[in-house]
């Protein structure tokens, strides 16, 4: 299958659902949005962005909680040919200041609750923002902030007639960005095309998950993650399914309310497909409030973000009779390329390659390794990002002549099933989100009592990775674990703080003074 020379992903979704005007597309905490209303709002947003003077390929920062304004803003941007830069809502003002400068965003679409952190970011650095569009403001908005005009999103849309036609984008043209974190350096603006999300739905959402218009999808992973974007936008909208969106944190209690259709807007509508991460599944299974099978309508669950321990999958299946389909994807490949299959789940493995993607495991010499041996995972497929924006070195390291290096290590068994064997770099994945040990170490070392530190991943009793910091204090200094945790939480996104801290007299080092994190990892495993 090839895409036509002119292809606009937003228009593609609107066309696919043209006959579903009355069907529910989204249910969020504010109410229900039909496919007809979604199409109209997307086209109004497209017209509004153009009327604000935004032009093809200019970037707009999308810093929003999961409400219907997220898909309306994202698809409205694509429809207009402007490029949404969807960012994690849990980051710091310094992170957003970097992203604004790096993307040269001309506008920001922001949830009212996140306006203060955006303001702090604008105060910190150079930016080119001309407009700030605020979703669900609860108080009157100022006319201007740091030189940018401020608008109420709903009022802005209401002032514009729906755009008559989409920007005539091509399938290989930049459609949107997501930021990907690395072990060192700043997050990388990962440039995806209009065609890429189409391929994730055609190769994975439809054939592997078997989603249909009868499904109600609910993702604990938020829309700004590549995983959440597929789960709660690309896949359901590609088949005309309905989606439950949740703005709050995905605690077990909040998730159970949605599973059982208990929020006022759901009015009894219960998800049939749930998308989560292993830490979330473990937390729910441990919760005394875990609903019984009779209270939910789940037919299938999906897991990604970190390898799913076999025991969690088995316990979930025992309780709900429904499988958790574990897979691995990446921000760079946009969604899952290696996955178990409904009816063919081998817990403890990540399954087999998704058709349409090629997978290679390569040794240190760059050659494929035999079955049973661990190698670096490389993927080739049509949803790979174009590049990291403005970062040729990192782009070349990751995107190698059609192949994308994932940074994960895997082995394959004789039946063709793949098993996760760790990361090739020092990155940690905690609750499905990348954490750089270097960033946490650098922050700990800003504390006046800390001489140096080393951060590694430590498996908890359920086999899930948590961060552990080994800390050496300056002579005569004292500080508590709780103080250090609070110190990191105040300076970094809260999910990055070390869950465990151990005070040590010295760190293991090479002759040239490099910290040997592998020795600390070995020590933890003993
Ligand atoms: O973490 C993953 O496995 C993943 C899955 C789908 C899309 C993106 C990512 C990072």
Coordinates of C-alpha atoms and ligand atoms in Angstrom, one line a residue:
X1 CA 0.0 0.0 0.0
X2 CA 1.3 3.5 -0.7
X3 CA -0.1 6.8 0.4
X4 CA -1.2 9.5 -2.2
X5 CA 1.1 12.4 -2.9
X6 CA -1.2 14.7 -1.0
X7 CA -2.1 13.3 2.4
X8 CA -3.2 15.1 5.5
X9 CA -3.6 12.7 8.5
X10 CA -6.2 14.8 10.2
X11 CA -8.3 15.0 7.1
X12 CA -7.8 11.2 6.6
X13 CA -9.4 10.6 10.1
X14 CA -12.2 13.0 9.4
X15 CA -13.0 11.3 6.1
X16 CA -12.8 7.8 7.7
X17 CA -15.5 8.8 10.2
X18 CA -17.7 10.9 7.9
X19 CA -20.6 8.5 8.2
X20 CA -20.4 8.4 12.1
X21 CA -21.5 11.9 12.9
X22 CA -23.7 10.9 15.8
X23 CA -21.4 8.3 17.2
X24 CA -19.4 9.1 20.4
X25 CA -15.7 9.8 19.6
X26 CA -14.6 11.0 23.0
X27 CA -15.8 11.1 26.6
X28 CA -13.7 13.3 28.9
X29 CA -14.4 14.7 32.4
X30 CA -16.4 17.5 30.8
X31 CA -18.8 15.5 28.6
X32 CA -19.2 13.7 25.3
X33 CA -18.0 14.7 21.9
X34 CA -19.5 13.0 18.8
X35 CA -17.5 12.3 15.7
X36 CA -19.6 15.0 14.0
X37 CA -18.7 17.6 16.7
X38 CA -15.0 16.4 16.6
X39 CA -14.8 17.0 12.9
X40 CA -16.3 20.5 13.2
X41 CA -14.1 21.5 16.1
X42 CA -10.9 20.2 14.4
X43 CA -11.8 22.4 11.3
X44 CA -12.6 25.4 13.5
X45 CA -9.3 25.0 15.3
X46 CA -7.6 24.7 11.9
X47 CA -9.2 28.0 10.8
X48 CA -8.4 29.7 14.1
X49 CA -4.7 28.8 14.0
X50 CA -4.5 30.1 10.4
X51 CA -6.3 33.3 11.4
X52 CA -3.7 33.8 14.2
X53 CA -1.2 34.0 11.5
X54 CA 0.4 30.5 12.0
X55 CA 1.9 29.2 8.8
X56 CA 2.6 25.8 7.3
X57 CA 5.4 24.0 9.2
X58 CA 5.5 26.5 12.1
X59 CA 5.5 24.7 15.4
X60 CA 2.9 25.1 18.2
X61 CA 3.6 23.8 21.7
X62 CA 0.8 21.4 22.9
X63 CA 1.0 21.3 26.7
X64 CA -2.4 19.9 27.8
X65 CA -4.0 17.5 30.0
X66 CA -6.1 14.7 28.4
X67 CA -9.4 16.3 27.6
X68 CA -11.1 16.6 24.2
X69 CA -9.2 19.8 23.6
X70 CA -6.1 17.7 23.2
X71 CA -7.2 15.8 20.0
X72 CA -9.0 18.9 18.7
X73 CA -5.8 20.9 19.0
X74 CA -3.5 18.2 17.7
X75 CA -5.7 17.4 14.7
X76 CA -6.6 21.1 14.1
X77 CA -2.8 21.8 13.9
X78 CA -2.3 18.9 11.4
X79 CA -5.3 20.0 9.4
X80 CA -3.8 23.5 9.1
X81 CA -0.4 22.2 8.2
X82 CA 1.2 23.6 11.4
X83 CA 3.2 21.2 13.5
X84 CA 2.1 20.4 17.1
X85 CA 4.9 19.7 19.5
X86 CA 3.2 17.5 22.1
X87 CA 5.0 17.7 25.4
X88 CA 4.8 15.8 28.7
X89 CA 2.7 17.8 31.3
X90 CA 4.9 16.7 34.2
X91 CA 8.1 18.6 33.3
X92 CA 9.6 21.7 34.9
X93 CA 9.7 25.3 33.6
X94 CA 13.3 24.8 32.6
X95 CA 12.4 21.9 30.4
X96 CA 9.6 23.9 28.7
X97 CA 12.0 26.9 28.3
X98 CA 14.3 24.6 26.4
X99 CA 11.6 23.1 24.3
X100 CA 10.1 26.5 23.4
X101 CA 13.5 27.7 22.3
X102 CA 14.5 24.4 20.5
X103 CA 11.2 24.2 18.6
X104 CA 10.8 27.9 18.1
X105 CA 7.1 27.4 18.7
X106 CA 5.1 30.4 17.6
X107 CA 2.1 29.5 19.8
X108 CA 1.3 27.4 22.8
X109 CA -1.9 25.5 23.4
X110 CA -2.1 25.0 27.1
X111 CA -4.4 23.7 29.9
X112 CA -5.3 26.5 32.3
X113 CA -3.8 24.4 35.2
X114 CA -0.4 24.4 33.3
X115 CA -0.4 28.1 32.5
X116 CA 1.7 29.0 35.6
X117 CA 4.5 26.6 34.6
X118 CA 4.4 27.9 31.0
X119 CA 4.6 31.5 32.3
X120 CA 7.7 30.5 34.4
X121 CA 9.2 29.0 31.3
X122 CA 8.6 32.2 29.3
X123 CA 10.3 34.2 32.0
X124 CA 13.4 32.0 31.9
X125 CA 14.5 32.2 28.4
X126 CA 14.2 33.4 24.8
X127 CA 11.1 32.4 23.0
X128 CA 9.2 33.3 19.9
X129 CA 5.6 32.8 21.2
X130 CA 3.1 35.1 19.6
X131 CA -0.1 33.5 21.0
X132 CA -1.1 31.5 24.1
X133 CA -4.4 29.6 23.7
X134 CA -5.8 28.4 27.0
X135 CA -8.0 25.4 27.5
X136 CA -10.8 25.4 30.2
X137 CA -9.8 28.7 32.0
X138 CA -11.5 29.0 35.3
X139 CA -10.7 32.7 35.9
X140 CA -10.5 35.7 33.5
X141 CA -7.3 35.6 31.4
X142 CA -4.8 38.5 30.9
X143 CA -4.7 40.0 27.4
X144 CA -1.0 39.3 27.2
X145 CA 1.8 37.3 28.8
X146 CA 5.5 37.9 28.1
X147 CA 4.7 39.5 24.8
X148 CA 2.2 36.8 23.6
X149 CA -1.5 37.4 23.2
X150 CA -3.7 35.2 25.3
X151 CA -6.9 33.6 24.1
X152 CA -9.6 31.3 25.5
X153 CA -9.5 28.1 23.4
X154 CA -13.3 27.6 23.2
X155 CA -14.1 31.2 22.5
X156 CA -11.4 31.3 19.8
X157 CA -12.9 28.2 18.1
X158 CA -16.4 29.7 18.3
X159 CA -15.2 32.8 16.5
X160 CA -14.1 30.9 13.4
X161 CA -16.0 29.0 10.7
X162 CA -14.7 25.5 10.1
X163 CA -11.8 25.5 7.5
X164 CA -13.2 24.4 4.2
X165 CA -10.2 22.2 3.3
X166 CA -7.0 20.9 4.9
X167 CA -3.5 22.1 4.1
X168 CA -2.3 20.0 1.1
X169 CA 0.4 18.3 3.1
X170 CA 2.3 15.2 1.8
X171 CA 2.7 11.9 3.6
X172 CA 6.4 12.6 4.2
X173 CA 6.0 16.1 5.4
X174 CA 6.5 17.0 9.1
X175 CA 3.2 16.4 10.9
X176 CA 4.1 16.7 14.6
X177 CA 7.0 16.3 17.1
X178 CA 7.4 14.4 20.3
X179 CA 10.4 14.8 22.6
X180 CA 12.5 11.8 23.3
X181 CA 14.9 11.7 26.3
X182 CA 18.5 10.4 26.2
X183 CA 20.9 9.5 28.9
X184 CA 22.9 12.6 28.3
X185 CA 22.1 16.0 26.8
X186 CA 18.7 17.7 26.2
X187 CA 15.5 16.0 25.0
X188 CA 15.5 15.5 21.3
X189 CA 12.7 16.8 19.1
X190 CA 11.6 13.7 17.2
X191 CA 10.0 14.8 13.9
X192 CA 7.1 12.6 12.7
X193 CA 5.3 12.8 9.4
X194 CA 1.6 12.9 8.4
X195 CA 2.1 9.3 7.1
X196 CA 3.6 7.8 10.2
X197 CA 0.5 7.5 12.4
X198 CA -1.4 6.1 9.5
X199 CA 1.1 3.2 9.4
X200 CA 1.0 2.5 13.1
X201 CA -2.8 2.0 12.8
X202 CA -2.6 -0.1 9.6
X203 CA 0.2 -2.3 10.9
X204 CA -0.5 -2.6 14.6
X205 CA -3.8 -1.1 15.8
X206 CA -6.0 -2.8 13.3
X207 CA -4.3 -6.2 12.5
X208 CA -2.6 -7.0 15.8
X209 CA -5.0 -5.5 18.4
X210 CA -8.0 -6.1 16.1
X211 CA -9.7 -2.9 17.3
X212 CA -13.2 -2.3 15.8
X213 CA -15.8 0.5 15.9
X214 CA -17.5 -1.4 18.8
X215 CA -14.5 -0.9 21.1
X216 CA -14.3 1.7 23.8
X217 CA -10.6 2.5 24.3
X218 CA -9.0 3.8 27.5
X219 CA -5.3 4.6 27.9
X220 CA -3.6 5.3 31.3
X221 CA -0.7 6.5 29.2
X222 CA -1.4 10.1 28.3
X223 CA -1.8 11.4 24.7
X224 CA 1.6 13.2 24.8
X225 CA 3.4 9.8 24.9
X226 CA 3.8 8.1 21.6
X227 CA 2.1 5.1 23.2
X228 CA -0.9 7.1 24.4
X229 CA -1.2 8.9 21.1
X230 CA -1.7 5.6 19.3
X231 CA -4.0 4.2 22.0
X232 CA -6.3 7.1 22.5
X233 CA -6.2 8.9 19.1
X234 CA -4.7 7.2 16.1
X235 CA -6.1 3.7 16.6
X236 CA -9.6 4.3 17.8
X237 CA -10.2 7.1 15.3
X238 CA -8.9 4.9 12.5
X239 CA -11.7 2.4 13.2
X240 CA -14.4 4.7 14.5
X241 CA -14.2 3.4 18.1
X242 CA -15.0 5.5 21.2
X243 CA -12.4 6.8 23.7
X244 CA -12.5 7.6 27.4
X245 CA -10.0 10.3 28.3
X246 CA -8.8 11.0 31.8
X247 CA -7.1 14.2 32.8
X248 CA -6.0 13.1 36.3
X249 CA -3.1 10.9 37.3
X250 CA -3.7 7.2 36.5
X251 CA -4.0 6.0 40.1
X252 CA -5.7 2.6 40.6
X253 CA -8.8 4.4 42.0
X254 CA -9.1 6.8 39.1
X255 CA -8.6 3.9 36.6
X256 CA -11.2 1.8 38.3
X257 CA -13.8 4.6 38.1
X258 CA -13.3 4.7 34.3
X259 CA -13.2 0.8 33.9
X260 CA -16.6 0.6 35.7
X261 CA -18.1 3.5 33.7
X262 CA -18.6 5.5 37.0
X263 CA -17.7 9.0 36.0
X264 CA -20.8 11.3 35.4
X265 CA -19.9 11.8 31.7
X266 CA -19.4 8.1 31.0
X267 CA -22.9 7.4 32.3
X268 CA -22.2 3.6 32.4
X269 CA -20.1 3.4 29.2
X270 CA -17.3 0.9 30.1
X271 CA -14.0 0.5 28.3
X272 CA -13.5 -2.7 26.3
X273 CA -9.7 -2.2 25.7
X274 CA -7.3 -0.8 28.3
X275 CA -3.8 0.4 27.6
X276 CA -1.4 0.5 30.6
X277 CA 2.2 -0.1 31.8
X278 CA 3.4 -2.8 34.1
X279 CA 3.8 -0.6 37.1
X280 CA 0.2 0.4 36.7
X281 CA -1.1 -3.2 36.4
X282 CA 1.0 -4.2 39.5
X283 CA -0.5 -1.3 41.5
X284 CA -4.1 -2.2 40.4
X285 CA -3.6 -5.9 41.2
X286 CA -2.4 -4.9 44.7
X287 CA -5.3 -2.6 45.3
X288 CA -8.0 -3.7 47.7
X289 CA -10.5 -1.8 45.5
X290 CA -9.8 -4.0 42.4
X291 CA -13.2 -4.4 40.8
X292 CA -14.6 -7.8 40.1
X293 CA -14.9 -9.3 36.6
X294 CA -18.7 -8.5 36.7
X295 CA -18.1 -4.8 37.0
X296 CA -15.9 -4.3 34.0
X297 CA -16.3 -4.9 30.2
X298 CA -12.6 -5.4 29.3
X299 CA -12.0 -7.8 26.5
X300 CA -8.3 -7.1 26.1
X301 CA -5.4 -5.1 27.7
X302 CA -2.2 -3.8 26.2
X303 CA 1.0 -3.1 28.0
X304 CA 4.2 -1.3 27.0
X305 CA 6.7 1.1 28.5
X306 CA 8.7 -1.6 30.2
X307 CA 8.8 -5.4 30.0
X308 CA 5.8 -7.0 31.6
X309 CA 6.8 -9.5 34.3
X310 CA 5.1 -12.8 33.5
X311 CA 3.5 -13.1 36.9
X312 CA 1.6 -9.8 36.5
X313 CA 0.2 -10.9 33.2
X314 CA -0.8 -14.3 34.6
X315 CA -2.5 -12.9 37.7
X316 CA -4.4 -10.4 35.6
X317 CA -5.6 -13.1 33.3
X318 CA -6.8 -15.2 36.3
X319 CA -8.8 -12.3 37.7
X320 CA -10.4 -10.9 34.5
X321 CA -10.0 -13.8 32.1
X322 CA -8.5 -11.3 29.6
X323 CA -5.0 -11.2 28.2
X324 CA -2.5 -8.4 28.6
X325 CA -0.8 -8.0 25.2
X326 CA 2.8 -6.9 25.9
X327 CA 4.7 -5.1 23.2
X328 CA 7.6 -2.7 22.8
X329 CA 7.6 0.5 20.7
X330 CA 9.5 3.7 20.8
X331 CA 9.0 7.4 20.4
X332 CA 11.3 7.1 17.3
X333 CA 9.1 4.4 15.7
X334 CA 6.0 6.0 17.0
X335 CA 4.3 2.8 18.2
X336 CA 4.7 -0.9 18.8
X337 CA 6.8 -3.0 16.4
X338 CA 7.4 -6.2 18.5
X339 CA 4.4 -7.7 20.2
X340 CA 2.5 -10.6 21.6
X341 CA -0.8 -11.4 19.8
X342 CA -4.3 -12.0 21.2
X343 CA -4.6 -15.7 21.6
X344 CA -0.9 -16.2 21.3
X345 CA 0.6 -14.6 24.4
X346 CA 3.9 -15.9 25.9
X347 CA 4.2 -14.0 29.2
X348 CA 7.7 -13.0 30.0
X349 CA 8.5 -12.4 26.3
X350 CA 7.7 -9.3 24.1
X351 CA 6.3 -11.7 21.4
X352 CA 7.2 -11.5 17.7
X353 CA 7.8 -8.8 15.1
X354 CA 4.7 -6.9 13.9
X355 CA 4.2 -7.6 10.2
X356 CA 5.5 -4.6 8.2
X357 CA 8.5 -4.1 10.5
X358 CA 11.8 -5.9 10.2
X359 CA 13.8 -6.6 13.4
X360 CA 17.5 -7.4 13.7
X361 CA 19.5 -8.2 16.8
X362 CA 23.1 -7.1 16.2
X363 CA 26.3 -7.9 18.1
X364 CA 29.2 -5.5 18.8
X365 CA 30.6 -6.2 15.3
X366 CA 27.3 -5.0 13.8
X367 CA 26.4 -8.5 12.5
X368 CA 23.2 -10.3 13.4
X369 CA 23.6 -12.5 16.5
X370 CA 22.4 -16.2 16.5
X371 CA 19.2 -17.2 18.4
X372 CA 19.7 -17.3 22.1
X373 CA 22.3 -14.6 22.2
X374 CA 21.7 -11.0 23.3
X375 CA 22.1 -8.3 20.7
X376 CA 21.2 -4.6 20.1
X377 CA 17.7 -4.2 18.7
X378 CA 17.3 -2.5 15.3
X379 CA 14.0 -1.9 13.6
X380 CA 13.1 -1.0 10.0
X381 CA 9.5 0.1 9.2
X382 CA 7.5 2.9 7.6
X383 CA 6.6 4.8 10.8
X384 CA 10.2 5.8 11.7
X385 CA 10.7 9.5 12.5
X386 CA 12.5 11.7 10.0
X387 CA 15.2 12.9 12.4
X388 CA 15.9 14.6 15.7
X389 CA 15.5 18.3 15.0
X390 CA 18.7 20.2 14.7
X391 CA 20.8 17.3 16.0
X392 CA 22.8 15.6 13.3
X393 CA 25.0 13.5 15.5
X394 CA 22.2 11.9 17.5
X395 CA 20.1 11.5 14.3
X396 CA 23.0 9.6 12.7
X397 CA 23.5 7.4 15.7
X398 CA 19.8 6.4 15.8
X399 CA 18.6 6.5 12.2
X400 CA 21.0 4.4 10.3
X401 CA 20.1 4.0 6.6
X402 CA 16.5 2.9 7.0
X403 CA 17.2 1.1 10.3
X404 CA 16.4 2.7 13.7
X405 CA 18.6 1.7 16.7
X406 CA 16.3 1.3 19.7
X407 CA 18.9 1.3 22.5
X408 CA 17.3 -1.9 23.9
X409 CA 19.0 -5.3 24.2
X410 CA 17.0 -8.5 23.3
X411 CA 17.5 -12.2 22.6
X412 CA 15.3 -14.3 20.3
X413 CA 14.4 -17.9 20.9
X414 CA 14.2 -20.7 18.4
X415 CA 10.4 -20.1 18.0
X416 CA 11.0 -16.5 17.1
X417 CA 9.9 -14.9 20.4
X418 CA 11.9 -12.0 21.7
X419 CA 12.9 -11.5 25.4
X420 CA 14.0 -8.2 26.8
X421 CA 17.6 -8.1 28.2
X422 CA 18.0 -4.5 29.3
X423 CA 19.1 -1.2 27.9
X424 CA 22.3 -0.6 25.8
X425 CA 22.9 2.8 27.4
X426 CA 22.5 3.8 31.1
X427 CA 18.9 5.0 30.7
X428 CA 16.3 3.7 33.1
X429 CA 12.6 3.1 32.5
X430 CA 10.6 3.8 35.5
X431 CA 6.8 3.3 35.3
X432 CA 7.3 3.3 31.5
X433 CA 9.0 6.7 31.4
X434 CA 12.7 7.2 30.6
X435 CA 14.9 8.6 33.4
X436 CA 18.5 9.6 32.8
X437 CA 20.7 8.6 35.7
X438 CA 23.0 11.5 34.9
X439 CA 20.3 14.1 35.3
X440 CA 19.4 12.7 38.7
X441 CA 23.0 12.5 39.8
X442 CA 23.7 16.1 38.6
X443 CA 20.7 17.3 40.6
X444 CA 21.7 15.4 43.8
X445 CA 25.2 16.9 43.5
X446 CA 23.7 20.4 43.6
X447 CA 22.8 19.7 47.3
X448 CA 25.4 21.3 49.5
X449 CA 25.9 18.1 51.6
X450 CA 26.5 15.8 48.6
X451 CA 29.9 15.1 47.2
X452 CA 29.0 12.7 44.5
X453 CA 26.4 10.1 43.6
X454 CA 25.5 7.3 41.2
X455 CA 22.0 6.3 40.1
X456 CA 21.0 2.9 38.9
X457 CA 17.8 0.8 38.3
X458 CA 16.8 -1.6 41.1
X459 CA 14.2 -4.2 40.6
X460 CA 11.5 -4.3 43.3
X461 CA 9.8 -7.4 44.6
X462 CA 7.4 -7.5 41.5
X463 CA 10.3 -7.3 39.0
X464 CA 9.7 -3.6 38.2
X465 CA 12.5 -1.1 37.9
X466 CA 12.8 1.7 40.4
X467 CA 15.6 4.3 40.7
X468 CA 18.2 3.9 43.4
X469 CA 20.9 6.5 44.3
X470 CA 24.2 5.8 46.0
X471 CA 25.3 9.0 47.7
X472 CA 28.7 10.1 49.1
X473 CA 28.4 13.0 51.5
X474 CA 31.0 15.7 52.0
X475 CA 33.1 15.3 55.1
X476 CA 31.2 16.4 58.2
X477 CA 27.9 16.9 56.3
X478 CA 24.6 15.3 57.2
X479 CA 21.3 15.0 55.3
X480 CA 18.3 12.6 55.5
X481 CA 17.0 10.4 52.7
X482 CA 13.7 12.3 52.8
X483 CA 15.4 15.7 52.4
X484 CA 17.4 14.5 49.4
X485 CA 14.2 13.0 47.8
X486 CA 12.4 16.3 48.3
X487 CA 15.4 18.3 47.0
X488 CA 15.3 16.3 43.7
X489 CA 11.5 16.5 43.5
X490 CA 11.7 20.3 43.7
X491 CA 14.1 20.5 40.8
X492 CA 13.1 17.8 38.4
X493 CA 9.8 16.3 37.1
X494 CA 8.5 14.4 40.2
X495 CA 8.7 11.0 38.6
X496 CA 12.5 11.3 38.4
X497 CA 13.3 11.3 42.1
X498 CA 15.2 8.3 43.5
X499 CA 12.8 5.9 45.3
X500 CA 15.8 4.4 47.2
X501 CA 18.8 6.2 48.6
X502 CA 21.9 4.5 50.1
X503 CA 24.7 6.5 51.8
X504 CA 28.1 5.1 51.0
X505 CA 31.7 6.1 51.8
X506 CA 32.8 5.9 48.1
X507 CA 31.7 4.9 44.6
X508 CA 33.4 2.2 42.6
X509 CA 35.5 3.8 39.8
X510 CA 37.8 3.0 37.0
X511 CA 41.5 3.9 37.1
X512 CA 40.6 7.1 35.2
X513 CA 37.9 8.0 37.7
X514 CA 34.7 6.9 35.7
X515 CA 31.9 5.7 38.0
X516 CA 31.3 1.9 37.4
X517 CA 27.5 1.7 37.6
X518 CA 27.7 -1.9 36.5
X519 CA 29.4 -2.8 39.8
X520 CA 26.6 -1.2 41.8
X521 CA 24.1 -3.1 39.6
X522 CA 25.9 -6.3 40.3
X523 CA 25.9 -5.5 44.1
X524 CA 22.1 -5.0 44.0
X525 CA 21.6 -8.4 42.3
X526 CA 23.5 -10.4 44.9
Ligands
LIG1 O1 7.6 2.2 25.6 C1 7.1 1.6 24.7 O2 7.2 0.4 24.6 C2 6.4 2.4 23.6 C3 5.3 1.8 23.0 C4 4.6 2.5 22.1 C5 5.0 3.8 21.7 C6 6.0 4.4 22.3 C7 6.8 3.7 23.3 C8 7.9 4.4 23.9

